[in-house]
């Protein structure tokens, strides 16, 4: 079978159409699409007859099909593919016999070679065409094409994907044959190998190849390429191709990582790993920094490869290290991740060799260095890697402290992701720490101190009891011998000039021996040898100079010296034989070795305790940092912080409880993720206790919750109540827990008074979720908690009242809104017990009676029918007791000794506590009476009115149905219209009724309150007579509560109230009156508005508690728009630099909430800057910078920034002092300058040009321009910036030149920038000099007292700032609290929110 031509694999398909030279195959004719089916049929027939060699005559039809592939019908293409698979398969099966035929002729070999190349060319061509078509179709699927087209595409695509794997297996089978025989035993031509592997690479270019459904295809590609690598020297080409594909196709990185690891492990191609990593390592770091997509592929490949074959990556790691210093952060991340994998999988364990240990430490040092990398993503990634290393216990103990310290340092990182991962790393350290399950510093410090003392004692004991030196004399002699021999040899040399023999032999041999030994110990070997030489001559035959004589004199001298030094020759006076000494030494060696072993063990124990203590200290430091992060803006950081404290709580760190408490307020978070994180944290901490039985678990849970409430604030308890009520509503609290709480309360289960009180509080919290918990056991609560023993523990009685009050505050469903509120009859045993307990305790001095009394009065008004009658009886009973005490005092007035604990009034006196109890009771009853009228009575009137209207409407509809009138009359229409207005007018009528009762009746002389008001006023007006601090505070609070009743009474006593607020020396009085004034500002805003400046003044009170109270009250008033927000809000800004952290927190929270209102801070900033930069304000320049830095952080909109730049520039014209210039310039540095902002600076240059001579002002403008340059921008903008910089420099230099000229002309120096004289406490005004008496003239009210006249005469509307967000987000109740002047006399605002109550 002779073939006259040879088939050469073309570089491009078109090459086969051109004549490439003699003996090369050329396609004779490209058939049309119509001619292809019969041509394929002819090829199939020839194949059946001649086998695979049929392609030699039928190559052109299949080449034509490839040429017209897009135009050919799918059925024809699939037939061609199937046919070529059969051809190649048959040829593959026939080739082993052909290759093994030694008698194969050259012509047959050439024919089979050409047929093989032709068949493989056609098959791979079809594969590439189908793959290209599939890729294009998958891209077109996104287009909204026709439905049938999409289905057809999907079908053809799926059929090809099914065919790919058998095809690849077929080619793999072919490559596994020894095809070199066809090439005459030479190397298979590279073009053929590239033809076979090219299809593999093209398949891998398909983005969908990484999907799970194509796993078999990926494996087939891997095995085909492995065959090429093993049998056909494809290593070099594969290396280049893989690196190119990694650079251009991101999706192939995981595929190649899996393939390379398979080739290295199963096919022994380990050198390929080195070649690939070397190729990547040789890439230029600068080029990689510019090619982001290429870097991503390399990085993913390195990372995944290190996860699969870390040992091979380790052996080639050195070629990658140069990229650690490159600009691409993704490459740094990949190499560091590879190191981490090597550390966890290879360089892990205690049995590492010295070299491996050194490599491990080197990698760990590199990882630690990059914790402080310049790029936040790298810092974050390294922290994640260390988390994995710690979790797999691959971090040596020696590195623990350094990594923990670095992680704690990253908690202050500016990147949120870094902070989050730092918290995760610290949590991993805690969970996997090798020290202890309890990491309390206090618990670890004591054993550490004890063991260190023991170690010191052992060391001291070892030094004092050491019998023999650590080195024996024989060993010392061996060490000395070379120098002694050299000194001895010098004896036989002539003396040097100036050297004389000064040593003489002693009288006896013994003294000479001691002399020689002393010289040896002083290292004077030459003299010792010379003296020995003389002694040998003089004391011949005497010990120790009578030993065996050596052949030469040198050896004899050395022998004597050795005997003398080591003591092997005993002296004449020695009594103990040598054997005795040696046996004694051997006996002492054993305990010495034991003591050394004990010492080493003790040192290891001390080191372990020291490491544990240091670790605990670092974790404690981290706790304080992480606890502050719970209120960050980033939800993920907050969630990690919460998770961290859950982890810490398991290790007994005392500070963990503070963090667990600190997360409680987050239950009110608007972020669902944060709220759920808090619920989950408490669920894990408390709802899953350990215990063998249900009872044991309940006891553990109750004990844990009780611990939280020890010394907890009211806010903490409210938050805990929200969490527990959530758990109860979801039935997550077991009945055994509730049962145990009742047992503790009723003392069936032994517990302390604190635990008993906590049990009541927990029952009250649970009752908020399920009121029946309290409702079904109300009698038990009353009989046990409010019995005769209640006087012994008022705090327990107070908590019982709070728990019962949950019955009243239970929110009712919408369908029951017209149902009568829950009330108990007036003769219920609850109110009898309350009245009796309050009355009994009135005459007894107790610090807890007042809080109990307040809770009891509130409960009576919440639940009792006729609450005012019960409270009137309590007031009368207590008054009677006070009068009896007063009469007793009158009977004892002859006694000249008056107790200082009694408040005197003329000749009579009462115990101070009694007066305090009385005014407190009066104030609480007054406040609750107002709340009762405003809320409960008003709601009950409205409810009854609605019911009446509904009943009338029902009767009317019934009567109209009976009469069946076809049309309604005009009178009925009018009635319906009037009924439509009934609701609004009735509301006004009811409100007017309540207001008239408060204004005219409650403080009328016929009312009970009128008897007590003069007493309250007398105590307040006479602080000298009634000087007790507690009494003054109680009276002040009572005055504020009584003022809530009537606007007329309030107006006439506001001057007294604000005078006490300013002048009182007692912080408690000032705090109480601030709270009272805040309530009055909501109830009677027009009356309090003229006194607003006095409220702001308390923000500078010298007492921290008063400042904090004032800050909280002003926050509430301003955010509810009850106080004008003007420049005085700068007083709130000064709290941002308050030395008290809690007050700073109040101010930060205020501005954070204010910033949520549109443009609020932006509108206020200019006034705040003007006030705070005024030297008379008392704010230091550095403090001003801190305040402004915080406030400007809320300016985020570009328009606000531009407008502020313009406003600040214009303020330079009105600034009077150099301090104000500097402050305004500093504020400009805090704004992120945009292009428009730069134009604003340019336009307003004249405003500040003359101020640039001040170096501080000029420096600020330089900072602004430098920041703008760093931000980059358009070329024209840069030109504008350069022009502005030149103008700034010119104005600055012109100012300096004029200053120098002025100095030269006048001879007087320029004045220095004004510095404010600082005195201690300058920012806090002394309390007694804040205001003079004449300052407290009652301001004229803005509104008329006569409401009718006020309605006739239109009043000017009060200017208030309104925010659109308020109108959108506020509830109806909040909107009703915004009172204007014309509204104030006719309608007042409810002061508390409570459930409706029935009117008696």
Coordinates of C-alpha atoms in Angstrom, one line a residue, residues 532-756:
X532 CA 58.3 21.5 91.5
X533 CA 61.6 21.0 89.7
X534 CA 63.5 22.4 92.7
X535 CA 61.4 20.4 95.2
X536 CA 62.2 17.2 93.3
X537 CA 65.9 17.9 93.9
X538 CA 65.6 18.9 97.5
X539 CA 63.0 16.4 98.8
X540 CA 64.0 13.3 97.1
X541 CA 62.1 10.2 98.5
X542 CA 59.6 12.4 100.4
X543 CA 55.9 12.5 99.6
X544 CA 54.6 13.8 97.3
X545 CA 57.9 14.0 95.5
X546 CA 58.7 10.3 95.8
X547 CA 56.4 9.0 93.1
X548 CA 57.4 6.8 90.2
X549 CA 60.2 8.4 88.2
X550 CA 59.4 8.9 84.5
X551 CA 61.8 8.5 81.6
X552 CA 62.3 12.3 81.3
X553 CA 62.2 15.1 83.8
X554 CA 59.3 16.8 82.1
X555 CA 57.0 13.8 82.5
X556 CA 58.0 13.5 86.2
X557 CA 57.2 17.2 86.9
X558 CA 53.8 16.8 85.2
X559 CA 53.0 13.7 87.2
X560 CA 53.8 15.5 90.5
X561 CA 51.7 18.5 89.5
X562 CA 48.8 16.2 88.6
X563 CA 49.0 14.4 92.0
X564 CA 49.1 17.7 93.9
X565 CA 46.2 19.3 92.0
X566 CA 43.8 16.4 91.9
X567 CA 44.6 15.3 95.5
X568 CA 45.1 11.7 94.5
X569 CA 48.1 11.6 96.9
X570 CA 47.0 11.9 100.5
X571 CA 49.0 14.0 103.0
X572 CA 50.8 12.6 105.9
X573 CA 48.1 13.8 108.4
X574 CA 45.2 12.3 106.3
X575 CA 43.3 9.7 108.3
X576 CA 40.6 8.6 105.9
X577 CA 41.6 6.1 103.2
X578 CA 40.9 7.1 99.6
X579 CA 38.2 4.4 99.2
X580 CA 36.1 5.9 102.0
X581 CA 36.1 9.3 100.1
X582 CA 35.2 7.7 96.8
X583 CA 32.3 5.7 98.3
X584 CA 31.0 8.8 100.0
X585 CA 31.1 10.7 96.7
X586 CA 29.1 8.1 94.9
X587 CA 26.5 8.1 97.6
X588 CA 26.1 11.9 97.3
X589 CA 25.8 11.8 93.5
X590 CA 22.5 10.1 93.5
X591 CA 20.5 12.7 95.5
X592 CA 22.3 15.4 93.6
X593 CA 20.9 14.0 90.3
X594 CA 17.5 13.7 91.8
X595 CA 17.6 17.4 93.0
X596 CA 18.6 18.5 89.5
X597 CA 15.7 16.6 88.0
X598 CA 13.3 18.2 90.5
X599 CA 14.7 21.6 89.8
X600 CA 14.2 21.2 86.0
X601 CA 10.6 20.1 86.6
X602 CA 9.9 23.1 88.9
X603 CA 11.4 25.5 86.3
X604 CA 9.0 24.0 83.7
X605 CA 6.1 24.4 86.0
X606 CA 6.9 28.0 86.8
X607 CA 7.3 28.7 83.0
X608 CA 4.0 27.1 82.3
X609 CA 2.2 29.2 85.0
X610 CA 4.0 32.3 83.8
X611 CA 2.8 31.8 80.3
X612 CA -0.7 31.1 81.4
X613 CA -0.7 34.3 83.5
X614 CA 0.6 36.4 80.7
X615 CA -2.0 34.9 78.3
X616 CA -4.7 35.8 80.8
X617 CA -3.4 39.3 81.1
X618 CA -3.6 39.8 77.3
X619 CA -7.1 38.3 77.1
X620 CA -8.2 40.7 79.9
X621 CA -6.7 43.6 77.9
X622 CA -8.6 42.5 74.8
X623 CA -11.8 42.3 76.8
X624 CA -11.9 46.0 77.5
X625 CA -11.2 46.8 73.8
X626 CA -13.7 44.4 72.4
X627 CA -16.4 45.5 74.9
X628 CA -16.2 49.0 73.3
X629 CA -16.8 47.6 69.9
X630 CA -20.3 46.4 70.7
X631 CA -21.6 49.7 69.6
X632 CA -19.7 50.1 66.4
X633 CA -21.6 50.8 63.1
X634 CA -20.4 47.5 61.6
X635 CA -22.9 44.7 62.2
X636 CA -20.3 42.0 61.6
X637 CA -17.9 43.5 64.2
X638 CA -20.7 43.7 66.7
X639 CA -21.7 40.1 66.1
X640 CA -18.1 38.9 66.5
X641 CA -17.7 40.9 69.7
X642 CA -20.9 39.2 71.1
X643 CA -19.6 35.8 70.0
X644 CA -16.3 36.5 71.7
X645 CA -17.9 37.2 75.0
X646 CA -19.9 34.0 74.8
X647 CA -16.6 32.2 74.3
X648 CA -14.8 34.0 77.1
X649 CA -17.6 33.3 79.5
X650 CA -16.9 29.6 79.3
X651 CA -13.3 30.2 80.6
X652 CA -14.2 31.9 83.9
X653 CA -12.7 35.3 83.1
X654 CA -14.2 37.6 85.7
X655 CA -14.5 40.6 83.2
X656 CA -16.6 38.4 80.9
X657 CA -19.7 39.2 83.0
X658 CA -19.2 42.9 82.3
X659 CA -19.2 42.2 78.6
X660 CA -22.2 40.0 78.8
X661 CA -24.0 42.8 80.6
X662 CA -22.7 45.4 78.2
X663 CA -24.3 43.6 75.2
X664 CA -27.8 43.7 76.9
X665 CA -28.8 47.1 75.4
X666 CA -28.2 45.7 71.9
X667 CA -31.5 43.9 72.3
X668 CA -33.1 47.2 71.3
X669 CA -31.0 47.4 68.1
X670 CA -32.7 48.2 64.9
X671 CA -30.4 45.7 63.1
X672 CA -32.1 42.3 63.1
X673 CA -28.8 40.5 62.9
X674 CA -27.5 42.2 66.1
X675 CA -30.7 41.6 68.0
X676 CA -30.7 37.9 67.0
X677 CA -27.0 37.7 68.0
X678 CA -27.8 38.9 71.5
X679 CA -30.7 36.5 71.8
X680 CA -28.5 33.6 70.6
X681 CA -25.8 34.6 73.0
X682 CA -28.1 34.6 76.0
X683 CA -29.7 31.4 74.8
X684 CA -26.3 29.6 74.7
X685 CA -25.1 31.1 77.9
X686 CA -28.2 30.5 80.1
X687 CA -30.8 28.4 78.4
X688 CA -28.6 25.3 77.9
X689 CA -27.2 24.8 81.4
X690 CA -25.4 21.6 82.4
X691 CA -26.9 19.2 84.8
X692 CA -28.0 15.6 85.3
X693 CA -31.6 16.3 85.9
X694 CA -34.2 18.9 84.9
X695 CA -34.1 20.2 88.4
X696 CA -30.3 20.6 88.4
X697 CA -30.5 22.4 85.1
X698 CA -33.2 24.8 86.4
X699 CA -31.1 25.6 89.4
X700 CA -28.1 26.3 87.3
X701 CA -30.1 28.6 85.0
X702 CA -31.7 30.5 87.9
X703 CA -28.4 30.9 89.6
X704 CA -26.7 32.3 86.4
X705 CA -29.5 34.8 85.8
X706 CA -29.5 35.9 89.4
X707 CA -25.8 36.7 89.2
X708 CA -26.5 39.2 86.3
X709 CA -29.0 41.1 88.4
X710 CA -26.6 41.6 91.4
X711 CA -26.0 45.4 91.5
X712 CA -27.6 45.7 88.0
X713 CA -28.9 49.1 86.9
X714 CA -32.5 49.8 86.0
X715 CA -31.5 49.9 82.3
X716 CA -29.8 46.5 82.6
X717 CA -32.9 44.9 84.2
X718 CA -35.2 46.4 81.5
X719 CA -33.0 44.8 78.8
X720 CA -32.9 41.5 80.5
X721 CA -36.7 41.6 80.8
X722 CA -37.0 42.1 77.1
X723 CA -34.8 39.0 76.4
X724 CA -36.5 36.8 79.0
X725 CA -40.0 37.8 77.8
X726 CA -38.9 36.8 74.2
X727 CA -37.8 33.4 75.5
X728 CA -41.0 32.9 77.5
X729 CA -43.2 33.8 74.4
X730 CA -41.3 31.2 72.4
X731 CA -41.7 28.6 75.2
X732 CA -38.0 28.2 75.6
X733 CA -38.1 28.5 79.4
X734 CA -39.0 25.2 81.0
X735 CA -41.8 24.9 83.6
X736 CA -39.2 23.5 86.1
X737 CA -37.5 27.0 86.1
X738 CA -40.8 28.8 86.9
X739 CA -41.5 26.2 89.6
X740 CA -38.1 26.8 91.2
X741 CA -38.6 30.5 91.2
X742 CA -41.9 30.2 93.0
X743 CA -40.2 27.9 95.5
X744 CA -37.5 30.4 96.2
X745 CA -40.0 33.2 96.6
X746 CA -42.1 31.2 99.1
X747 CA -39.0 30.0 100.9
X748 CA -39.8 26.3 100.2
X749 CA -36.3 26.2 98.7
X750 CA -33.6 27.6 100.9
X751 CA -31.9 30.7 99.5
X752 CA -30.6 34.1 100.5
X753 CA -32.6 37.3 100.6
X754 CA -30.8 38.5 97.4
X755 CA -31.7 35.2 95.6
X756 CA -35.3 35.5 96.8

